[in-house]
Short mmCIF file of C-alpha atoms in Angstrom, two decimals:
data_model
loop_
_atom_site.label_atom_id
_atom_site.label_comp_id
_atom_site.label_asym_id
_atom_site.label_seq_id
_atom_site.Cartn_x
_atom_site.Cartn_y
_atom_site.Cartn_z
CA MET A 1 -41.04 17.80 -21.74
CA GLU A 2 -42.81 19.04 -18.61
CA LYS A 3 -44.21 15.55 -18.03
CA LEU A 4 -40.74 14.02 -18.42
CA ILE A 5 -39.31 16.47 -15.91
CA SER A 6 -42.20 15.82 -13.54
CA ASP A 7 -41.77 12.05 -13.83
CA PHE A 8 -38.02 12.41 -13.24
CA LEU A 9 -38.54 14.55 -10.12
CA ARG A 10 -41.07 12.05 -8.81
CA PHE A 11 -38.60 9.26 -9.58
CA ILE A 12 -35.84 10.82 -7.44
CA ASN A 13 -38.19 12.16 -4.75
CA LEU A 14 -36.79 11.33 -1.29
CA ASN A 15 -40.17 11.90 0.35
CA GLN A 16 -41.47 8.61 -1.03
CA GLY A 17 -41.34 5.87 1.58
CA GLU A 18 -40.46 8.35 4.31
CA GLU A 19 -41.03 7.39 7.95
CA ASN A 20 -43.12 9.55 10.27
CA ARG A 21 -40.78 12.38 11.28
CA THR A 22 -41.71 12.34 14.95
CA LYS A 23 -40.91 8.64 15.09
CA VAL A 24 -37.60 9.21 13.28
CA LEU A 25 -36.55 11.85 15.81
CA GLU A 26 -37.53 9.58 18.71
CA ASN A 27 -35.37 6.79 17.25
CA VAL A 28 -32.45 9.18 16.76
CA LYS A 29 -32.69 10.45 20.34
CA SER A 30 -32.91 6.93 21.77
CA ASN A 31 -29.66 5.91 20.01
CA ILE A 32 -27.41 8.73 21.19
CA SER A 33 -27.04 7.73 24.83
CA PHE A 34 -23.97 5.79 26.02
CA SER A 35 -24.94 4.24 29.30
CA GLY A 36 -25.92 0.77 30.43
CA SER A 37 -26.08 -1.74 27.59
CA ASN A 38 -24.86 0.68 24.92
CA LEU A 39 -21.68 1.34 26.90
CA TRP A 40 -21.01 -2.38 27.33
CA ILE A 41 -21.67 -3.05 23.64
CA LEU A 42 -19.26 -0.24 22.72
CA ALA A 43 -16.52 -1.57 25.03
CA CYS A 44 -16.90 -5.10 23.64
CA ALA A 45 -16.89 -3.79 20.05
CA ILE A 46 -13.68 -1.91 20.82
CA VAL A 47 -12.04 -5.08 22.12
CA VAL A 48 -13.18 -7.07 19.08
CA ALA A 49 -11.90 -4.38 16.69
CA SER A 50 -8.58 -4.16 18.56
CA VAL A 51 -8.11 -7.92 18.32
CA GLY A 52 -8.92 -7.77 14.59
CA LEU A 53 -6.34 -5.04 14.06
CA ASN A 54 -3.83 -6.89 16.24
CA VAL A 55 -4.09 -10.14 14.23
CA ASN A 56 -4.75 -8.39 10.89
CA SER A 57 -8.17 -10.03 10.46
CA THR A 58 -10.49 -8.07 8.16
CA ALA A 59 -13.47 -10.28 9.02
CA VAL A 60 -13.14 -9.58 12.75
CA ILE A 61 -12.81 -5.83 12.13
CA ILE A 62 -15.96 -5.85 9.98
CA GLY A 63 -17.81 -7.69 12.75
CA ALA A 64 -16.75 -5.02 15.26
CA MET A 65 -17.98 -2.24 12.96
CA LEU A 66 -21.37 -3.92 12.62
CA ILE A 67 -21.96 -4.20 16.38
CA SER A 68 -20.57 -0.76 17.20
CA PRO A 69 -23.17 1.85 18.33
CA LEU A 70 -20.93 4.81 17.45
CA MET A 71 -23.14 6.02 14.58
CA GLY A 72 -25.93 7.00 17.00
CA PRO A 73 -24.54 10.23 18.51
CA ILE A 74 -23.03 11.34 15.17
CA VAL A 75 -26.37 11.08 13.41
CA GLY A 76 -27.98 12.73 16.44
CA ALA A 77 -25.58 15.68 16.10
CA GLY A 78 -26.48 15.99 12.41
CA PHE A 79 -30.20 16.03 13.21
CA GLY A 80 -29.69 18.48 16.07
CA LEU A 81 -27.77 20.83 13.78
CA GLY A 82 -30.31 20.43 10.97
CA ILE A 83 -33.39 21.30 13.02
CA TYR A 84 -31.55 23.78 15.28
CA ASP A 85 -32.23 21.65 18.35
CA PHE A 86 -29.13 22.66 20.26
CA ASN A 87 -30.04 20.55 23.31
CA LEU A 88 -30.00 17.48 21.05
CA LEU A 89 -26.74 18.69 19.48
CA LYS A 90 -25.06 19.18 22.87
CA LYS A 91 -26.29 15.84 24.18
CA SER A 92 -25.09 14.06 21.03
CA LEU A 93 -21.65 15.68 21.13
CA LYS A 94 -21.33 14.93 24.85
CA ASN A 95 -22.15 11.25 24.26
CA LEU A 96 -19.82 11.10 21.26
CA LEU A 97 -17.02 12.48 23.45
CA VAL A 98 -17.78 9.85 26.12
CA ALA A 99 -17.79 7.11 23.48
CA THR A 100 -14.50 8.36 22.04
CA LEU A 101 -12.81 8.43 25.44
CA VAL A 102 -14.11 4.96 26.31
CA GLY A 103 -12.86 3.68 22.95
CA LEU A 104 -9.42 5.19 23.46
CA ILE A 105 -9.12 3.89 27.03
CA VAL A 106 -10.25 0.34 26.22
CA SER A 107 -8.12 0.03 23.06
CA THR A 108 -5.06 1.54 24.77
CA ILE A 109 -5.37 -0.93 27.67
CA TYR A 110 -5.80 -3.84 25.27
CA PHE A 111 -2.77 -2.98 23.12
CA TYR A 112 -0.69 -2.17 26.22
CA ILE A 113 -1.23 -5.61 27.76
CA SER A 114 -1.24 -7.50 24.45
CA PRO A 115 2.02 -9.43 23.89
CA PHE A 116 1.69 -8.81 20.15
CA LYS A 117 2.48 -5.22 19.22
CA ASP A 118 3.42 -5.76 15.58
CA THR A 119 2.31 -3.02 13.18
CA GLN A 120 -0.06 -4.88 10.90
CA PRO A 121 -1.24 -3.57 7.48
CA GLU A 122 -4.76 -3.05 8.88
CA LEU A 123 -3.27 -0.65 11.44
CA LEU A 124 -1.08 1.15 8.92
CA SER A 125 -4.01 1.77 6.56
CA ARG A 126 -5.74 3.87 9.25
CA THR A 127 -2.92 6.38 9.71
CA SER A 128 -2.84 8.26 6.37
CA PRO A 129 -6.28 9.73 5.59
CA ASN A 130 -6.88 11.65 2.37
CA ILE A 131 -9.65 13.17 0.26
CA TYR A 132 -11.05 9.73 -0.59
CA ASP A 133 -11.82 9.11 3.08
CA ILE A 134 -13.84 12.35 3.11
CA ILE A 135 -15.78 11.26 0.02
CA ILE A 136 -16.50 7.87 1.61
CA ALA A 137 -17.59 9.44 4.93
CA PHE A 138 -19.83 12.01 3.26
CA ALA A 139 -21.43 9.55 0.83
CA GLY A 140 -21.84 6.99 3.61
CA GLY A 141 -23.38 9.65 5.85
CA LEU A 142 -25.91 10.54 3.11
CA VAL A 143 -26.89 6.90 2.73
CA GLY A 144 -27.16 6.43 6.49
CA ALA A 145 -29.34 9.52 6.96
CA ILE A 146 -31.61 8.53 4.07
CA ALA A 147 -31.96 4.99 5.45
CA ILE A 148 -32.86 6.27 8.95
CA THR A 149 -35.70 8.39 7.53
CA ARG A 150 -37.26 5.44 5.62
CA VAL A 151 -40.12 3.22 6.75
CA GLU A 152 -38.17 0.22 5.44
CA LYS A 153 -34.64 0.59 6.75
CA GLY A 154 -33.26 -2.21 4.54
CA ASN A 155 -29.55 -3.07 4.28
CA PRO A 156 -27.86 0.35 3.94
CA ILE A 157 -27.19 0.97 7.65
CA PRO A 158 -24.88 -2.07 8.19
CA GLY A 159 -23.14 -1.15 4.92
CA VAL A 160 -22.65 2.43 6.11
CA ALA A 161 -21.15 1.16 9.38
CA ILE A 162 -18.61 -0.88 7.39
CA ALA A 163 -17.83 1.75 4.74
CA THR A 164 -17.34 4.70 7.08
CA ALA A 165 -15.27 2.59 9.50
CA LEU A 166 -15.48 4.57 12.74
CA MET A 167 -14.19 1.83 15.01
CA PRO A 168 -10.81 0.90 13.41
CA PRO A 169 -9.24 4.39 13.44
CA LEU A 170 -10.33 4.90 17.05
CA CYS A 171 -8.65 1.62 18.03
CA THR A 172 -5.58 2.53 15.97
CA ALA A 173 -5.33 5.76 17.96
CA GLY A 174 -5.38 3.62 21.12
CA TYR A 175 -2.59 1.51 19.63
CA GLY A 176 -0.58 4.70 19.04
CA LEU A 177 -0.97 5.67 22.68
CA ALA A 178 -0.08 2.18 23.88
CA VAL A 179 3.17 1.98 21.90
CA GLY A 180 4.03 5.68 22.24
CA SER A 181 3.70 6.45 18.54
CA TYR A 182 2.18 9.89 18.09
CA VAL A 183 2.30 9.53 14.31
CA PHE A 184 -0.15 6.63 14.63
CA PHE A 185 -2.26 8.46 17.20
CA PHE A 186 -2.69 11.75 15.33
CA GLY A 187 -3.10 10.08 11.92
CA ALA A 188 -5.83 7.77 13.24
CA ILE A 189 -7.59 10.50 15.25
CA TYR A 190 -7.62 12.70 12.14
CA LEU A 191 -9.30 9.90 10.16
CA TYR A 192 -11.78 9.31 12.99
CA THR A 193 -12.57 13.05 13.11
CA ILE A 194 -13.07 13.15 9.34
CA ASN A 195 -15.56 10.28 9.52
CA CYS A 196 -17.49 11.79 12.43
CA VAL A 197 -17.69 15.32 11.01
CA PHE A 198 -18.64 14.40 7.44
CA ILE A 199 -21.25 11.85 8.51
CA CYS A 200 -22.71 14.60 10.69
CA ILE A 201 -22.62 17.17 7.85
CA ALA A 202 -24.16 14.68 5.40
CA THR A 203 -26.97 14.06 7.90
CA PHE A 204 -27.42 17.84 8.24
CA PHE A 205 -27.87 18.20 4.47
CA ILE A 206 -30.44 15.38 4.30
CA VAL A 207 -32.42 16.88 7.19
CA LYS A 208 -32.40 20.25 5.42
CA PHE A 209 -33.29 18.70 2.07
CA LEU A 210 -36.26 16.85 3.58
CA LYS A 211 -37.29 20.11 5.32
CA TYR A 212 -37.67 18.73 8.82
CA PRO A 213 -39.44 21.24 11.07
CA ILE A 214 -36.95 23.32 13.03
CA LYS A 215 -37.01 23.23 16.82
CA LYS A 216 -36.06 26.84 17.31
CA GLN A 217 -36.32 29.73 14.90
CA LEU A 218 -32.91 31.36 14.52
CA THR A 219 -32.17 34.89 13.50
CA GLU A 220 -30.41 35.42 10.20
CA THR A 221 -27.20 36.19 12.13
CA ASP A 222 -27.38 32.89 14.03
CA GLN A 223 -28.05 30.95 10.82
CA THR A 224 -25.02 32.61 9.26
CA LYS A 225 -22.91 31.56 12.27
CA VAL A 226 -24.03 27.94 11.81
CA LYS A 227 -23.06 28.10 8.13
CA TYR A 228 -19.67 29.60 9.02
CA ILE A 229 -19.02 26.86 11.59
CA ILE A 230 -19.86 24.14 9.05
CA THR A 231 -17.77 25.80 6.33
CA THR A 232 -14.82 26.19 8.69
CA LEU A 233 -15.00 22.54 9.77
CA ILE A 234 -15.14 21.39 6.16
CA THR A 235 -12.21 23.60 5.17
CA VAL A 236 -10.03 22.62 8.16
CA LEU A 237 -10.51 18.93 7.46
CA LEU A 238 -10.55 19.15 3.68
CA LEU A 239 -7.29 20.99 3.03
CA PRO A 240 -4.92 18.53 4.78
CA SER A 241 -6.72 15.58 3.20
CA ILE A 242 -6.31 17.12 -0.28
CA TYR A 243 -2.59 17.49 0.41
CA PHE A 244 -2.35 13.86 1.56
CA ALA A 245 -4.28 12.74 -1.54
CA TYR A 246 -1.87 14.70 -3.74
CA GLN A 247 1.07 13.04 -1.97
CA LEU A 248 -0.55 9.65 -2.51
CA PHE A 249 -1.04 10.43 -6.22
CA GLU A 250 2.58 11.55 -6.60
CA GLU A 251 3.85 8.44 -4.81
CA LYS A 252 1.75 6.12 -7.00
CA LYS A 253 2.96 7.96 -10.11
CA TYR A 254 6.57 7.66 -8.91
CA GLN A 255 6.20 3.94 -8.14
CA HIS A 256 4.70 3.36 -11.60
CA ALA A 257 7.68 5.09 -13.24
CA VAL A 258 10.08 3.01 -11.10
CA ASP A 259 8.28 -0.22 -12.13
CA ILE A 260 8.66 0.68 -15.82
CA PHE A 261 12.36 1.47 -15.27
CA LEU A 262 12.95 -1.88 -13.52
CA GLU A 263 11.07 -3.80 -16.20
CA ASN A 264 12.89 -2.20 -19.13
CA GLU A 265 16.39 -2.08 -17.66
CA PHE A 266 16.48 -5.34 -15.69
CA SER A 267 13.54 -7.78 -15.81
CA SER A 268 13.19 -7.76 -19.62
CA LYS A 269 16.93 -8.53 -19.87
CA GLY A 270 16.67 -11.54 -17.58
CA ILE A 271 18.29 -9.82 -14.59
CA ALA A 272 16.53 -11.04 -11.44
CA ILE A 273 15.90 -8.40 -8.76
CA LEU A 274 16.30 -9.87 -5.29
CA TYR A 275 15.70 -6.74 -3.21
CA LYS A 276 13.90 -3.45 -3.91
CA LYS A 277 13.17 -0.54 -1.62
CA THR A 278 12.09 3.00 -2.46
CA LYS A 279 12.46 5.91 -0.04
CA PHE A 280 9.95 8.40 -1.43
CA ASN A 281 9.95 10.86 1.47
CA GLN A 282 13.70 11.49 1.49
CA ASN A 283 15.51 14.27 -0.35
CA PRO A 284 16.88 13.11 -2.69
CA LYS A 285 14.63 10.08 -3.05
CA LYS A 286 16.41 6.74 -2.99
CA LEU A 287 15.89 3.57 -4.99
CA GLU A 288 17.78 0.65 -3.46
CA LEU A 289 18.21 -2.55 -5.48
CA GLY A 290 19.87 -5.90 -4.91
CA PHE A 291 20.33 -8.58 -7.56
CA LEU A 292 20.53 -12.34 -7.47
CA THR A 293 23.76 -12.73 -9.49
CA LYS A 294 24.37 -9.62 -11.57
CA LYS A 295 27.23 -7.32 -10.54
CA PHE A 296 27.55 -3.73 -11.73
CA ASN A 297 30.68 -1.61 -11.94
CA ASP A 298 30.78 2.10 -11.11
CA LYS A 299 30.42 3.13 -14.75
CA GLU A 300 27.30 1.01 -15.23
CA ILE A 301 25.74 2.37 -12.04
CA LYS A 302 26.44 5.92 -13.21
CA VAL A 303 24.74 5.22 -16.57
CA LEU A 304 21.72 3.74 -14.81
CA ASN A 305 21.44 6.82 -12.58
CA GLN A 306 21.49 9.01 -15.68
CA LYS A 307 18.74 6.91 -17.26
CA LEU A 308 16.38 7.62 -14.36
CA LYS A 309 15.58 11.07 -15.78
CA SER A 310 14.46 9.59 -19.09
CA TYR A 311 11.80 7.68 -17.12
CA GLU A 312 10.70 10.92 -15.37
CA ILE A 313 12.17 9.68 -12.09
CA GLU A 314 13.49 12.97 -10.81
CA ASN A 315 15.57 13.78 -7.73
CA THR A 316 16.39 10.11 -7.14
CA GLN A 317 19.61 8.30 -6.34
CA LEU A 318 19.96 4.68 -7.44
CA LEU A 319 21.86 2.57 -4.93
CA ILE A 320 22.82 -0.99 -5.88
CA MET A 321 23.58 -3.31 -2.97
CA GLN A 322 26.36 -5.62 -4.16
CA ASP A 323 27.98 -6.68 -0.91
CA THR A 324 26.38 -9.99 0.12
CA THR A 325 26.61 -9.26 3.84
CA ASP A 326 25.08 -5.79 3.52
CA LEU A 327 22.39 -7.05 1.16
CA LYS A 328 21.45 -9.85 3.54
CA SER A 329 21.32 -7.38 6.42
CA ASP A 330 19.11 -4.98 4.46
CA ILE A 331 16.73 -7.76 3.44
CA LEU A 332 16.40 -8.91 7.05
CA ASN A 333 15.86 -5.31 8.22
CA GLU A 334 13.17 -4.83 5.58
CA ILE A 335 11.48 -8.02 6.70
CA LYS A 336 11.64 -6.86 10.31
CA TYR A 337 10.24 -3.46 9.35
CA ASN A 338 7.27 -5.08 7.60
CA LYS A 339 6.86 -7.49 10.50
CA SER A 340 7.07 -10.48 8.21
CA VAL A 341 8.52 -13.86 9.12
CA LEU A 342 11.11 -15.49 6.88
CA SER A 343 11.03 -19.21 7.56
CA GLU A 344 13.86 -21.65 7.05
CA LYS A 345 11.98 -23.00 4.05
CA ASP A 346 11.98 -19.54 2.45
CA VAL A 347 15.73 -19.21 2.99
CA THR A 348 16.32 -22.62 1.42
CA ILE A 349 14.20 -21.72 -1.60
CA LEU A 350 16.08 -18.44 -1.98
CA ASN A 351 19.46 -20.21 -1.85
CA LEU A 352 18.32 -22.82 -4.39
CA LYS A 353 17.13 -20.11 -6.75
CA LYS A 354 20.51 -18.43 -6.48
CA GLN A 355 22.31 -21.71 -7.19
CA ILE A 356 20.13 -22.34 -10.24
CA ALA A 357 20.76 -18.82 -11.50
CA ASP A 358 24.53 -19.23 -10.93
CA ASN A 359 24.57 -22.43 -13.00
CA ARG A 360 22.35 -21.25 -15.84
CA TYR A 361 23.57 -19.64 -19.05
CA ASN A 362 21.52 -18.14 -21.85
CA ASN A 363 22.75 -20.42 -24.65
CA LYS A 364 20.57 -18.74 -27.26
CA ALA A 365 21.87 -15.24 -26.51
CA LEU A 366 25.48 -16.44 -26.30
CA LEU A 367 25.18 -18.31 -29.63
CA ALA A 368 23.88 -15.18 -31.33
CA GLU A 369 26.91 -13.20 -30.09
CA ILE A 370 29.41 -15.98 -30.86
CA LYS A 371 28.15 -16.36 -34.45
CA ILE A 372 28.96 -12.71 -35.09
CA LEU A 373 32.58 -13.33 -34.08
CA PHE A 374 32.85 -16.93 -35.32
CA PRO A 375 30.39 -17.49 -38.22
CA SER A 376 31.45 -21.12 -38.71
CA ILE A 377 29.97 -22.16 -35.33
CA ASP A 378 26.46 -23.63 -35.75
CA ASN A 379 25.44 -24.37 -32.18
CA ILE A 380 26.71 -24.35 -28.60
CA ALA A 381 25.87 -25.80 -25.19
CA ILE A 382 27.38 -24.38 -22.02
CA ALA A 383 27.00 -25.42 -18.40
CA ASN A 384 28.97 -25.51 -15.14
CA HIS A 385 30.91 -28.70 -14.49
CA SER A 386 31.88 -29.70 -10.94
CA PHE A 387 34.74 -32.09 -10.20
CA ASN A 388 37.55 -32.87 -7.76
CA GLU A 389 41.07 -32.60 -9.04
CA GLU A 390 43.97 -34.06 -7.00
CA THR A 391 42.44 -32.56 -3.86
CA ASP A 392 39.27 -32.93 -1.90
CA SER A 393 38.10 -29.44 -2.86
CA LEU A 394 35.31 -29.06 -5.40
CA LYS A 395 35.99 -27.02 -8.54
CA VAL A 396 33.27 -25.53 -10.72
CA ILE A 397 34.30 -24.63 -14.29
CA PRO A 398 32.08 -23.57 -17.20
CA VAL A 399 32.34 -26.05 -20.07
CA LEU A 400 31.33 -25.09 -23.62
CA ILE A 401 30.70 -27.63 -26.35
CA TYR A 402 30.31 -26.28 -29.86
CA SER A 403 29.48 -27.70 -33.25
CA SER A 404 30.83 -26.20 -36.45
CA LYS A 405 31.31 -27.01 -40.13
CA SER A 406 35.06 -27.01 -39.63
CA LYS A 407 37.29 -27.07 -36.61
CA LEU A 408 38.34 -23.69 -35.30
CA GLU A 409 41.91 -22.69 -35.82
CA THR A 410 44.18 -22.36 -32.81
CA THR A 411 44.09 -18.56 -32.96
CA SER A 412 40.29 -18.57 -33.14
CA GLU A 413 40.08 -21.01 -30.25
CA LYS A 414 42.18 -18.71 -28.08
CA LYS A 415 40.07 -15.71 -29.07
CA LEU A 416 36.88 -17.62 -28.26
CA LYS A 417 38.24 -18.61 -24.86
CA MET A 418 39.37 -15.07 -24.04
CA TRP A 419 36.05 -13.65 -25.19
CA LEU A 420 34.11 -16.13 -23.04
CA GLN A 421 36.27 -15.40 -19.99
CA GLU A 422 35.49 -11.70 -20.35
CA ARG A 423 31.85 -12.20 -21.30
CA LEU A 424 31.07 -14.59 -18.43
CA ALA A 425 33.48 -13.01 -15.94
CA LYS A 426 35.13 -16.41 -15.36
CA LYS A 427 38.86 -16.98 -14.88
CA GLU A 428 38.82 -20.58 -16.12
CA ILE A 429 36.83 -22.07 -19.02
CA GLN A 430 37.07 -25.32 -20.99
CA ILE A 431 36.00 -25.57 -24.61
CA TYR A 432 35.27 -28.81 -26.52
CA SER A 433 34.18 -29.58 -30.02
CA GLN A 434 31.10 -31.75 -30.56
CA ASN A 435 33.16 -34.90 -31.16
CA ASN A 436 34.42 -34.59 -27.53
CA GLU A 437 37.89 -33.58 -28.59
CA ALA A 438 39.29 -31.16 -26.04
CA VAL A 439 39.96 -27.95 -27.89
CA THR A 440 41.19 -25.89 -24.96
CA LYS A 441 42.64 -27.34 -21.82
CA LYS A 442 42.29 -25.54 -18.53
#
């Protein structure tokens, strides 16, 4: 057992493959300065990242993260804190502040002069940090610190630069300043702060774990102060992110319940949903729906609202958009909000789908219902028929052809017509037997 434990400890030993510590510290110190070439590289990386966010290009954003030198002063701060080299810590924080200001200035100028100020998904994703961003930053910081202390640096450092994503939130904050959106600015700066602090703290833990020699011996009181500062930083950043993560979980849970409700109550019944919008942050929450052809009366809408609770969709009001003008306006507003472009082709396709839906009947379902009322009917076929009658105007009338063992009686024919008029919500219907004899005239 002792041998197994010994082998396991040797297996996970971080001291294997470790670079000379003096050389590691020299490399760390050389990468914290932002002057000359480093400053130019940072400014160019900021521009590249801003363009990537502006045009919603993930590849361009990744490229900017790879060339960005922002990791240098953050890792330097972690080393400075870990070995109690407060000169290194101050220098690192000073350079990080300079880099942050340069990033904000360059990105703000870019987005201010850019003719395209649409809020792309890549920008939106950097404004709502949560606990998962902390986990990513801390884990990425551990990997980065371990890689820096190795003789063979390998591939982790570029991966850490991509995973921890320092550049995009900084540029998003610049976008917020450029367009005057403080929600964007503070959300992105919070994410940027999370990444910086937890990469720094992860580096601090690795330095302590590897037992790097301390620069200055601190008294027990001073060491306690350092621990309090770290604990306070972690707490201040952790608590809001936990709340945001909880909100994200609740929203995902709510959306899942809404999807089940829509599937069971509409999609599975062949009712096509044209428009859907949920307003999760309102009180009460709102679920807005628009349908391709289906119309609901007040009683049906009330029943659907009551059904929401059975799907655990609490404190929600179901609103069904049935006015064509209002529905069209809401769809266009939603498209504008999401900064999407609806082309003429898309409009044509949408209109064609509506026409197809208007002219399509579920013969199988109708036959099953008709056979309950009229058992002698074997089969039916129903479709819309368009024709001109004595005028130039076009009339569209549903025509039903049925086959049966015996011809329906006059009373039954009238009942069938009345039932169809109510069932299909049509004022005028023609019914024919299979031998083309007109059973019911218009």
